[in-house]
Amino acid sequence: MASKTIDPLSVEEPSGVVEDEEETEEEEPAAAGEWSRETQVPGKVLRAHSDVVTAARLCFNDRCILSCSADRTAILWDVETCRPLRVFDGVHSKTITECSLIPNTNRMVTVSWDKKMVSTDLETGQTLWRRRQAGLLTSCSSSPDGRLLVCSSDPQNGVYISDAASGHTLHHVTDHHRSTITRCRFDPQSQRVASVSADRSIKLWDLLAHKTTVNIDSNHSNVVSDCCFTTSGYFLCTASWDKSLKLWDLQAGGFRSQGGTPLQRGHQGSVSSCSFSADASLLVSGSYDRTVALWDMSSLCQTLILRGHSDWVTDVSISADRKLVVSASKDRTLRLWNMENMEEIPQVLEKRRTQGTGIHILKGHSDWVTDVSISADRKLVVSASKDRTLRLWNMENMEEIPQVLEKRRTQGTGIHILKCEECRKAFPVSRLQTSELLTRCVFFRLKSPSRYRPQPPPLM
């Protein structure tokens, strides 16, 4: 999953100024390798970085975590022990903005504000190659076949396409955009590079034709913040600060005359991130309006709005089986949304509005959550934060959490759980009964029978 940059329009508080937010108590660190029970979902905190963690992702069949930071280091962690297997330092002299695993290898690539792109062997720790480019490197991605790398540079607004094995620059597209490139990504077939920019444009560079084959200018009315491909590569989705998401049919090409297809009933704030499910039937998006939205790709309409975050949603991710959505926010929390019974959730949201069903709030970070990733088997979630820590959340036994068991027990059974006004204990009551008349459990109702008597039917 791509790391998310802080909103360029936001103004950072100067160092030493404390934000006017809730005070958080310092937690007692759990022993390395032990699951912390401070929240409903067991979590692990990984500490070693001394500055903002800019990205974190699970790797090597979810046995390891790769992270990078503004402290100029990258770390490979062991999931079982929560200890660093290897610390990669002394390579970059400024903030590492993004790290990417190179598929089918044991190598990674890191890019930094020091203008360097560096490839490192994760097993030996050996630097394989380093290349200095002309500008600050802000985004990087590896092609799915592991042969190529792409990174964007600022303020040149260009992209570098390099050979992953040697680091040699194959293509340098200068002045590709008129302003900062916010994201650059390979398509699933490793044939094209999509880039989006603050200049509101979307471009596709064809690796076979060695030229820009798609150039969409000003279809959005504000910064284009993110983009993602479907697995087939036929569709590209773009997210923008103009509060909209648009879908581009790259195969049919109808956008050339009609523009992108807007997704209906959009966000109320700038959209910061977007991600397709593996089967491309769902799109999940996060916004500065503090909500997460799910979109049905068959109807191109928003099917769910998940509320609960108290600040910007900075990143979203959806598991391969579509049963779990994870959102990260500036409110310092992650939220896990259980989508397994998605058809029932709209009714619950309508009744409870912001409560929802199957939602778990993961608390523990003391500053912005900047990145989040889900393992392929949905058993682990890793989060990175501006509080200089990583947290690893164990979702394997999520169904055993008391609150989940309580919901599972009553879900679909047509019952309410009420509290007896006499003994203060919970008791079930059928939804078909008039709950306003039932304020006591059956034991206290038997002791003092209700005065209520059903009325006879009216005379015809």
PDB file of C-alpha atoms in Angstrom, residues 73-187:
ATOM      1  CA  THR A  73      16.749   4.918   8.529  1.00  0.00           C
ATOM      2  CA  ALA A  74      14.846   1.897   7.270  1.00  0.00           C
ATOM      3  CA  ILE A  75      14.236  -1.120   9.496  1.00  0.00           C
ATOM      4  CA  LEU A  76      13.333  -4.749   8.784  1.00  0.00           C
ATOM      5  CA  TRP A  77      11.393  -6.145  11.763  1.00  0.00           C
ATOM      6  CA  ASP A  78      10.616  -9.695  12.839  1.00  0.00           C
ATOM      7  CA  VAL A  79       6.863 -10.016  13.454  1.00  0.00           C
ATOM      8  CA  GLU A  80       7.203 -12.787  16.034  1.00  0.00           C
ATOM      9  CA  THR A  81       9.685 -11.070  18.358  1.00  0.00           C
ATOM     10  CA  CYS A  82       8.968  -7.441  17.399  1.00  0.00           C
ATOM     11  CA  ARG A  83      12.701  -6.834  17.275  1.00  0.00           C
ATOM     12  CA  PRO A  84      14.673  -5.299  14.386  1.00  0.00           C
ATOM     13  CA  LEU A  85      16.323  -7.916  12.233  1.00  0.00           C
ATOM     14  CA  ARG A  86      18.348  -5.257  10.469  1.00  0.00           C
ATOM     15  CA  VAL A  87      18.660  -1.485  10.617  1.00  0.00           C
ATOM     16  CA  PHE A  88      19.620   0.245   7.380  1.00  0.00           C
ATOM     17  CA  ASP A  89      21.270   3.548   8.260  1.00  0.00           C
ATOM     18  CA  GLY A  90      24.038   5.762   6.975  1.00  0.00           C
ATOM     19  CA  VAL A  91      22.681   5.619   3.437  1.00  0.00           C
ATOM     20  CA  HIS A  92      20.416   8.661   3.362  1.00  0.00           C
ATOM     21  CA  SER A  93      21.146  12.071   4.843  1.00  0.00           C
ATOM     22  CA  LYS A  94      17.546  13.345   4.909  1.00  0.00           C
ATOM     23  CA  THR A  95      14.020  12.031   5.413  1.00  0.00           C
ATOM     24  CA  ILE A  96      13.223   8.758   3.628  1.00  0.00           C
ATOM     25  CA  THR A  97       9.907   9.567   1.973  1.00  0.00           C
ATOM     26  CA  GLU A  98       8.994   6.098   0.736  1.00  0.00           C
ATOM     27  CA  CYS A  99      10.252   2.525   0.571  1.00  0.00           C
ATOM     28  CA  SER A 100       9.140  -0.187  -1.812  1.00  0.00           C
ATOM     29  CA  LEU A 101       9.792  -3.917  -1.965  1.00  0.00           C
ATOM     30  CA  ILE A 102      10.953  -5.186  -5.347  1.00  0.00           C
ATOM     31  CA  PRO A 103       8.735  -8.198  -6.250  1.00  0.00           C
ATOM     32  CA  ASN A 104      10.332 -11.628  -6.641  1.00  0.00           C
ATOM     33  CA  THR A 105      13.525 -10.490  -4.882  1.00  0.00           C
ATOM     34  CA  ASN A 106      14.910  -9.870  -1.404  1.00  0.00           C
ATOM     35  CA  ARG A 107      15.604  -6.234  -2.248  1.00  0.00           C
ATOM     36  CA  MET A 108      14.049  -2.903  -1.434  1.00  0.00           C
ATOM     37  CA  VAL A 109      14.359   0.587  -2.834  1.00  0.00           C
ATOM     38  CA  THR A 110      14.217   3.784  -0.787  1.00  0.00           C
ATOM     39  CA  VAL A 111      13.894   7.392  -1.951  1.00  0.00           C
ATOM     40  CA  SER A 112      14.667  10.506   0.031  1.00  0.00           C
ATOM     41  CA  TRP A 113      14.739  14.258   0.152  1.00  0.00           C
ATOM     42  CA  ASP A 114      18.515  13.905  -0.221  1.00  0.00           C
ATOM     43  CA  LYS A 115      17.774  13.248  -3.936  1.00  0.00           C
ATOM     44  CA  LYS A 116      19.035   9.651  -3.770  1.00  0.00           C
ATOM     45  CA  MET A 117      17.398   6.400  -4.799  1.00  0.00           C
ATOM     46  CA  VAL A 118      19.049   3.413  -3.103  1.00  0.00           C
ATOM     47  CA  SER A 119      18.602  -0.335  -3.565  1.00  0.00           C
ATOM     48  CA  THR A 120      19.502  -2.600  -0.641  1.00  0.00           C
ATOM     49  CA  ASP A 121      19.666  -6.356  -0.098  1.00  0.00           C
ATOM     50  CA  LEU A 122      17.400  -7.079   2.871  1.00  0.00           C
ATOM     51  CA  GLU A 123      19.202 -10.316   3.793  1.00  0.00           C
ATOM     52  CA  THR A 124      22.774  -9.071   3.806  1.00  0.00           C
ATOM     53  CA  GLY A 125      22.175  -5.366   4.368  1.00  0.00           C
ATOM     54  CA  GLN A 126      24.474  -4.609   1.437  1.00  0.00           C
ATOM     55  CA  THR A 127      23.835  -1.496  -0.647  1.00  0.00           C
ATOM     56  CA  LEU A 128      23.503  -2.784  -4.209  1.00  0.00           C
ATOM     57  CA  TRP A 129      23.424   0.583  -5.935  1.00  0.00           C
ATOM     58  CA  ARG A 130      22.620   4.222  -5.348  1.00  0.00           C
ATOM     59  CA  ARG A 131      21.669   6.892  -7.832  1.00  0.00           C
ATOM     60  CA  ARG A 132      21.506  10.638  -7.274  1.00  0.00           C
ATOM     61  CA  GLN A 133      18.763  12.392  -9.192  1.00  0.00           C
ATOM     62  CA  ALA A 134      18.175  16.080  -9.897  1.00  0.00           C
ATOM     63  CA  GLY A 135      15.470  16.804  -7.324  1.00  0.00           C
ATOM     64  CA  LEU A 136      13.811  15.808  -4.063  1.00  0.00           C
ATOM     65  CA  LEU A 137      12.351  12.323  -4.479  1.00  0.00           C
ATOM     66  CA  THR A 138       8.763  12.178  -3.240  1.00  0.00           C
ATOM     67  CA  SER A 139       7.193   8.939  -4.497  1.00  0.00           C
ATOM     68  CA  CYS A 140       8.389   5.569  -5.730  1.00  0.00           C
ATOM     69  CA  SER A 141       6.922   2.320  -6.979  1.00  0.00           C
ATOM     70  CA  SER A 142       8.131  -1.012  -8.334  1.00  0.00           C
ATOM     71  CA  SER A 143       6.616  -2.693 -11.356  1.00  0.00           C
ATOM     72  CA  PRO A 144       4.684  -5.888 -10.549  1.00  0.00           C
ATOM     73  CA  ASP A 145       7.184  -7.965 -12.540  1.00  0.00           C
ATOM     74  CA  GLY A 146      10.068  -6.562 -10.474  1.00  0.00           C
ATOM     75  CA  ARG A 147      12.045  -5.275 -13.473  1.00  0.00           C
ATOM     76  CA  LEU A 148      11.469  -1.532 -13.259  1.00  0.00           C
ATOM     77  CA  LEU A 149      11.267   1.290 -10.727  1.00  0.00           C
ATOM     78  CA  VAL A 150       9.648   4.706 -11.011  1.00  0.00           C
ATOM     79  CA  CYS A 151      10.107   7.734  -8.800  1.00  0.00           C
ATOM     80  CA  SER A 152       9.003  11.363  -9.002  1.00  0.00           C
ATOM     81  CA  SER A 153      11.138  14.422  -8.383  1.00  0.00           C
ATOM     82  CA  ASP A 154      10.334  17.888  -7.148  1.00  0.00           C
ATOM     83  CA  PRO A 155      10.506  20.726  -8.185  1.00  0.00           C
ATOM     84  CA  GLN A 156      11.373  19.355 -11.636  1.00  0.00           C
ATOM     85  CA  ASN A 157       7.916  17.695 -11.773  1.00  0.00           C
ATOM     86  CA  GLY A 158       9.444  14.783 -13.656  1.00  0.00           C
ATOM     87  CA  VAL A 159       9.643  11.000 -13.357  1.00  0.00           C
ATOM     88  CA  TYR A 160      12.602   8.650 -13.512  1.00  0.00           C
ATOM     89  CA  ILE A 161      12.069   5.103 -14.810  1.00  0.00           C
ATOM     90  CA  SER A 162      15.000   2.905 -13.843  1.00  0.00           C
ATOM     91  CA  ASP A 163      16.214  -0.662 -14.177  1.00  0.00           C
ATOM     92  CA  ALA A 164      15.601  -2.348 -10.814  1.00  0.00           C
ATOM     93  CA  ALA A 165      18.672  -4.577 -11.046  1.00  0.00           C
ATOM     94  CA  SER A 166      21.256  -1.905 -11.889  1.00  0.00           C
ATOM     95  CA  GLY A 167      19.584   1.399 -11.054  1.00  0.00           C
ATOM     96  CA  HIS A 168      20.407   2.807 -14.486  1.00  0.00           C
ATOM     97  CA  THR A 169      17.933   5.416 -15.671  1.00  0.00           C
ATOM     98  CA  LEU A 170      16.051   4.154 -18.716  1.00  0.00           C
ATOM     99  CA  HIS A 171      13.755   7.137 -19.154  1.00  0.00           C
ATOM    100  CA  HIS A 172      13.824  10.591 -17.617  1.00  0.00           C
ATOM    101  CA  VAL A 173      10.624  12.448 -18.405  1.00  0.00           C
ATOM    102  CA  THR A 174      11.330  16.080 -17.533  1.00  0.00           C
ATOM    103  CA  ASP A 175       8.557  18.593 -16.833  1.00  0.00           C
ATOM    104  CA  HIS A 176       6.059  15.749 -17.034  1.00  0.00           C
ATOM    105  CA  HIS A 177       3.642  17.890 -15.019  1.00  0.00           C
ATOM    106  CA  ARG A 178       3.397  21.603 -14.289  1.00  0.00           C
ATOM    107  CA  SER A 179       3.367  21.137 -10.516  1.00  0.00           C
ATOM    108  CA  THR A 180       4.269  18.602  -7.806  1.00  0.00           C
ATOM    109  CA  ILE A 181       3.611  14.959  -8.704  1.00  0.00           C
ATOM    110  CA  THR A 182       1.576  13.509  -5.846  1.00  0.00           C
ATOM    111  CA  ARG A 183       1.618   9.854  -6.913  1.00  0.00           C
ATOM    112  CA  CYS A 184       3.210   7.665  -9.608  1.00  0.00           C
ATOM    113  CA  ARG A 185       2.245   4.023 -10.093  1.00  0.00           C
ATOM    114  CA  PHE A 186       2.809   1.164 -12.550  1.00  0.00           C
ATOM    115  CA  ASP A 187      -0.192  -0.570 -14.036  1.00  0.00           C
TER     116      ASP A 187
END
